Amino acid sequence: MTATELIWLIVYLIAIGIAGIIYWYWHRRTELKFLKRLVTQLSQQHKVRQPLNIATIPYRFIPLYVQLQHLLKQLPPPKGRDKLTGLLNRVGLKAKLTCKMPLTHGMFVLIDIHRFRYVNDLFGFSLGDKLLQALAERLERRIGDKDMLARMNEDEFLIYFNTPMSEAELMVFQQGLAQPISIKGTVINLQLQLGYLELSLHHADVSQMLRRLDLALVRAKSASNYIAAYQEGDDRSQHRQLTIVSCFPKALEQNELYLVFQPKYNLATGNCTHAEALIRWDSSVLGPVSPGEFIPLLECAGMISLLSQWVIDQVLLQQVRWQESDIRLELAINLAIDDLSEKQLSERIITRLKQHGLSAQVLSIEITESQLMTDMVRTVAVLNRLKRAGVKVAIDDFGTGHSSLAYLKHLPVDEVKIDRAFLTGLESDPRAQHIVRSAVDLAKGLDFSVTVEGVEQMPVFKLLQQMGVDKVQGDIYAKPMRAPELEMHWRKLNRPLL
Ligand code: C2E
Ligand code: CA
Ligand code: CA
């Protein structure tokens, strides 16, 4: 090809290009005008710092498009819609459901991503957002025209299925949804928890239905397949829990709480030199409430220190009275991990002992093995301070908290209390005996005193004695009792028993 031919070819191509652009703009003129108007409007509404020069639109279609996209991202989502996924949000869903009430058929499923927080912590919020979008798309693909889908909060999605599913069908649905999701080369394995509610069984208003779904989800979190239905009575138990927590501070003021004491018996001497203080609550609203029920709730509500401070004061007051009557008993109090996270606790105990003129030997502390393991570094620091002041420390429910054996030797502990779970079948099962014997040997090898709790039968007691256990506590000797009763017991029994 000669140079002249090449020049003509280039001119020809340029001419075709220009004609193409003119043709394209001519056919897009309506859209361009619309874009022009939209950008002007949005720029004004959202006070864009460098609004696009409208006159340049025909030459700047691509920047215009980019700016439009940017503006669209800044727009608030339509009312009732979730910005990230475009699904209905809680408000939108409630409004839509209210219009459809009374709903008498179908089912609701509330879906939660197990440990979603870790995805954000490990991979960052942007990947977390992408995961939520991907899951929202998966959900959208799986619902029908008559179903409804909403994002209720951070990692919770709700579906209304017009046609209910069985639990087996829900499991298949759950597995399909939970297939690993790959985002920017990172593969994320999902674990989804599903709480569900069948409408044929429960007619309620929208807010109540949503509350019931939350309760079903709470149930699902501890179910083996992470799926659970709302059950009649869940409302009542939630109501009871709320009543317990809200009544507790008043109960303290109104003297509804009291202490009972359960002796620990020394197997070598037969003497009773130690007892454990256990809380009791006779509520004016609920009747007797067991510590097994209200203590975990107080822990969850962050109110356990209120109780512990009361117990410490009561135990020390009791000790003052007993000192005056020459009754010598070391009293153990149960503390929770939250108590030990409080820096002032050890100081408070030490100050109170001084105020009452009591020696530290009148008091000891029990902390469960599982609680000890949750924040060992901090707990050990507090326990060390108490030990330096002369207060003894016991590991409660020993053997149930998965403590690492390697740590045991570093724990500032004087006593381990072997949990009563280990006593099941002890008299007849050599393997059970082997386990308890090993635990006793381990503890004694580390110079801990060994107490076994929950002893109810004589054959078990005899076996424990042979194993070299130091103290036993349990109904075989004495159930927990009020202070005057213990006082009489102490006077009567502070001599060899067997
Ligand atoms: P724990 O510290 O393991 O207390 C022993 C529990 O076993 C007590 O239950 C006691 O009454 C019961 N028990 C003792 N001997 C026997 C027996 O031979 N057979 C059977 N079946 N049970 C026996 P309680 O008083 O209901 O306390 C339950 C738990 O509540 C305690 O377990 C402790 O973890 C907690 N708790 C009780 N009082 C307090 C307190 O003042 N503060 C804190 N933080 N927790 C407390
Ligand atoms: Ca205890
Ligand atoms: Ca215990």
CSV table of N, CA, C and O and ligand atoms in Angstrom, one decimal, residues 276 334 366 396 417 453, ligand 2:
chain,number,residue,atom,x,y,z
A,276,GLU,N,-19.7,-23.5,102.8
A,276,GLU,CA,-19.8,-22.6,101.6
A,276,GLU,C,-21.1,-21.8,101.7
A,276,GLU,O,-22.2,-22.4,102.1
A,334,ASN,N,-18.9,-17.8,96.5
A,334,ASN,CA,-18.8,-18.0,95.0
A,334,ASN,C,-18.6,-16.7,94.3
A,334,ASN,O,-19.5,-15.8,94.5
A,366,GLU,N,-14.5,-19.2,95.8
A,366,GLU,CA,-14.6,-20.3,94.8
A,366,GLU,C,-14.9,-19.7,93.4
A,366,GLU,O,-15.8,-18.8,93.3
A,396,ASP,N,-13.7,-24.3,91.5
A,396,ASP,CA,-15.0,-24.9,91.6
A,396,ASP,C,-15.3,-25.8,90.4
A,396,ASP,O,-14.8,-25.5,89.3
A,417,LYS,N,-12.3,-28.3,93.8
A,417,LYS,CA,-13.6,-29.0,94.2
A,417,LYS,C,-14.0,-29.8,93.0
A,417,LYS,O,-14.4,-29.3,91.9
A,453,GLU,N,-17.7,-32.5,95.8
A,453,GLU,CA,-19.1,-32.0,96.1
A,453,GLU,C,-20.2,-32.9,95.6
A,453,GLU,O,-20.0,-33.7,94.7
B,2,CA,CA,-19.3,-23.4,94.8
